[in-house]
Amino acid sequence: MKFSELAAWICGTPADLSDFWQATGLTGAQLSEKLDPEISKAVPFAEALEGSVTLLDSLKKLSALAGSEASAVILPKGAEEKIAADGMKKWNPKGIALLFSDAPYQDFAKIVSRFDPPIPRPASGIHPRAFVDETAKIGPNVTIMANVCVGPNVEIGSNVILHPNVCLMEGVKIGDDSVLFPNVTVYEKCVVGARCILHAGVVLGAYGFGYDSSSGRHILSPQLGNVVLADEVELGANTTIDRGTFGSTRIGEGTKIDNLVMVGHNCQIGKHNLLCSQVGIAGSSSTGDYVVCAGQVGLADHISVASHVIIGAQAGVPGNLTEPGTYLGAPATNIQEMKRQFVAVKQLPEYWKTLKALAKKEQEAAAR
Amino acid sequence: MKFSELAAWICGTPADLSDFWQATGLTGAQLSEKLDPEISKAVPFAEALEGSVTLLDSLKKLSALAGSEASAVILPKGAEEKIAADGMKKWNPKGIALLFSDAPYQDFAKIVSRFDPPIPRPASGIHPRAFVDETAKIGPNVTIMANVCVGPNVEIGSNVILHPNVCLMEGVKIGDDSVLFPNVTVYEKCVVGARCILHAGVVLGAYGFGYDSSSGRHILSPQLGNVVLADEVELGANTTIDRGTFGSTRIGEGTKIDNLVMVGHNCQIGKHNLLCSQVGIAGSSSTGDYVVCAGQVGLADHISVASHVIIGAQAGVPGNLTEPGTYLGAPATNIQEMKRQFVAVKQLPEYWKTLKALAKKEQEAAAR
Amino acid sequence: MKFSELAAWICGTPADLSDFWQATGLTGAQLSEKLDPEISKAVPFAEALEGSVTLLDSLKKLSALAGSEASAVILPKGAEEKIAADGMKKWNPKGIALLFSDAPYQDFAKIVSRFDPPIPRPASGIHPRAFVDETAKIGPNVTIMANVCVGPNVEIGSNVILHPNVCLMEGVKIGDDSVLFPNVTVYEKCVVGARCILHAGVVLGAYGFGYDSSSGRHILSPQLGNVVLADEVELGANTTIDRGTFGSTRIGEGTKIDNLVMVGHNCQIGKHNLLCSQVGIAGSSSTGDYVVCAGQVGLADHISVASHVIIGAQAGVPGNLTEPGTYLGAPATNIQEMKRQFVAVKQLPEYWKTLKALAKKEQEAAAR
């Protein structure tokens, strides 16, 4: 496909290409075969060779343009002025075809999808190899794929997709428009909101890790609660959320959780949290809204974290965090104090020298 | 249901309610509609509103009673004396109906189960959509649900439950009364004891991570061993235990392991251990009995940890721990020493000031 | 089986045992019933009792021989000279039957396999309970077991084994001779090379954890890329690798990844890496060749790690590592510097004493 055709499609002006040519910052006289190259694929910047269109999504990276082998590049709007001011020779000596966009990321996504269209939503219906208990209530336009197991008294809303091998145990409820990828397990009585995405291998509602050990053996706690996901929750692959002891372990609306995360029994996670991969939250802890935990963070049990707290990667949180702000390290500490500590520890060996020298001089002085 | 009915059921005295009324610490004259409220559900303390019975399981939390909206609260026995001594006005100004119990946790569990009965054990039998190899030996009263795969020469004891999508590869043995939740995989020749619980996504017996890299490529070690779980072992969701190289990776009797834990090849884990979520134990390491590893702890390979060792969250254990006790940090260090280090590091920036001031004075003195 | 028979089989000289007897370092006169014991099983050293053959794979452990109850032990070749020099009485007072081997590990593996033969490769063919879309292309000699789901336009090379419950979504490609264990999920369009091993519960191609949060809600990034595994990649149980945003998340040839590892979207992992259990690599990061990450290491997003870097257990890498070498701690630091810091921190409490004493003397001096 010619670049001009692609650009016109993106700009929404198929009949009149003048907008596009203006958008390139070039005059008509500069048009040439080179400036309207044949494009056969859309790939990330580092992989772009001749015949590719790619994306440079930040003005800060504009200097990388000169070294690219790409045939065409989508750039953010501000690039136009910069290139106009300094000249094509400086920023684009190879004369790569350019398209300036208000929404470069979204436009590039459209182009990528044009060359390699995403797989469409599977057709609705229940696969003959799925097993759906006769007492389950299935909403309209639901897709249930092969080897899915739907237990007694399950309720599934409209437009839900259950990929192969999903297992919903007795009494589970799934809200409208949610998607459960392969091998997801939802234990009895758990509730998934609307527009949720549960990636492959997610386990909702396994038993909480609570034991009465007073007898010298570990006797499992009651497991009478469940897990409740609010609307628009997303859970990454192989993430696990344990059921409450008596009540519900809850994940708030719009909260997104990455792969291999553990949320313990009875936890109450707020709205719009971001929990990155391998975070672990022990039982009965809670977070406010807009909390961010970077990768591998650990939260102790029975603690609460205030809204708008950001916790750095691998930090360990042994107690409540009551103030918004950024925390690092273990025990997690306010970022300013933590940075001072990091610097101090790094300088330790040098300071010992100073201290020893002082001590020696003092001894010598005392000996005199 | 009236609270009096519930309380009588718990106290086991349906005919004569006098025990119950005594138990409340109230005289007959205080009985009223308010003290015998209608109860429609049982929920955790933080969620309890009118019409709910709830649990306050610790005397230390007794002051929270005054702020509760619950209609009835189960309390531990000692609360009776405390309330009697200080008066209802102080501890229970709203006149919430109270039930004092020797076993408040267990009694509340009974009440929760009465309002929302747990799902009963599934009926025994082999689901028509399960696949069981004809050479497998299946004990009495076994439940094998849809899409389960049981390979050749597998042996399954009595009363075992295999939830949907469980896969048992050739030669696996499962002891009596064990429960395997959905999507559990047990590799060939692995052995599960009696009364074990394996949660969804558990993988037993995948290959150990051992390679001969002398040729510049990584050549996989032999994978001729297996995994052996003793009786009453419980494994959390998506936990993985790798098979031994030549012998067995072993988990001792009564040991409980939380979600997303890794136990490497050849490990020998003792009895009645508690391994919390996201713990990782590298290959060929061993633990004694009653070892506790808190969340995200890491143990190096080829080390041993003595019985009755407790290791704090996120600690890293690079070598043997030969003495019982509590260990924190990385490298894991005795708790007393570690606390001194934590304090010292925190005070570092302040101490630098002292040191610098001293050094300056010394220089000034030397210059005089 | 007699030990002599086993040894002759290993030495490949069934007709003439003289080589074997030479190999034991014993003269014919020393032959006896004891030196040719009956062997009924092959087990690891710590478990070896009478009737067992076992392995002592390192000369450093030779002194353990004297305490063993084993009937026969395989030893590395150098042991022969050591025993000859110091005498049987010192090293082998019980007269355990010995076999000296150039490749003791491999020979012992052969013996273990003889007593307990590994399960043979399952027969090729498509199980009647597997579901294979009619548009999928299946190579010769492929084994597809029960409950496997193969989606539209999937391409599977020759000799591939798909264990039960594997799910391959639309457009997936699997190279020759690869093995996918139970409950593996491969999302649409992902590519697995030749001779790869994917252990149970692996998830390839779930959505990357990238959101546009500028609106106050977290809006998922495009998920238009895929995952590409080169040849001879091995992935441990329940490991997850997320799909690229626009391009491919890539794992290089010969790289081995342990259980419960997370590799984020857009990552470019080099050749022959070893990533141990519970390692987490955040999005868009890259590694060179022969990188080793020990257990629970975390790498931040958008960083690069040079070839031949080794990163110690639990280390946290916040930025680029441009030089080969070994790095420890968080933030990951060159091993020499890190060891100095470790020592310094450990000595802190003692140094405070020195510092305080100095300060006190200085004050006293100033007061005079």
mmCIF file of N, CA and C in Angstrom, chain A residues 39 66 171 224 226 258 269:
data_model
loop_
_atom_site.group_PDB
_atom_site.id
_atom_site.type_symbol
_atom_site.label_atom_id
_atom_site.label_comp_id
_atom_site.label_asym_id
_atom_site.label_seq_id
_atom_site.Cartn_x
_atom_site.Cartn_y
_atom_site.Cartn_z
ATOM 1 N N ILE A 39 4.392 0.683 1.584
ATOM 2 C CA ILE A 39 4.445 0.214 2.979
ATOM 3 C C ILE A 39 3.802 -1.165 3.054
ATOM 4 N N ALA A 66 16.951 10.149 12.580
ATOM 5 C CA ALA A 66 18.019 10.208 11.570
ATOM 6 C C ALA A 66 18.647 8.837 11.332
ATOM 7 N N GLY A 171 -22.718 -21.612 42.018
ATOM 8 C CA GLY A 171 -23.207 -20.342 42.539
ATOM 9 C C GLY A 171 -22.405 -19.119 42.133
ATOM 10 N N LEU A 224 -15.923 -19.514 54.600
ATOM 11 C CA LEU A 224 -17.349 -19.311 54.329
ATOM 12 C C LEU A 224 -17.618 -18.068 53.494
ATOM 13 N N ASN A 226 -16.325 -15.234 50.242
ATOM 14 C CA ASN A 226 -16.133 -15.377 48.793
ATOM 15 C C ASN A 226 -15.204 -14.261 48.310
ATOM 16 N N ASP A 258 -1.763 -7.052 37.773
ATOM 17 C CA ASP A 258 -0.877 -7.685 36.792
ATOM 18 C C ASP A 258 -0.757 -9.200 37.074
ATOM 19 N N ILE A 269 -9.450 -4.158 48.640
ATOM 20 C CA ILE A 269 -8.639 -3.324 47.750
ATOM 21 C C ILE A 269 -9.551 -2.250 47.153
#
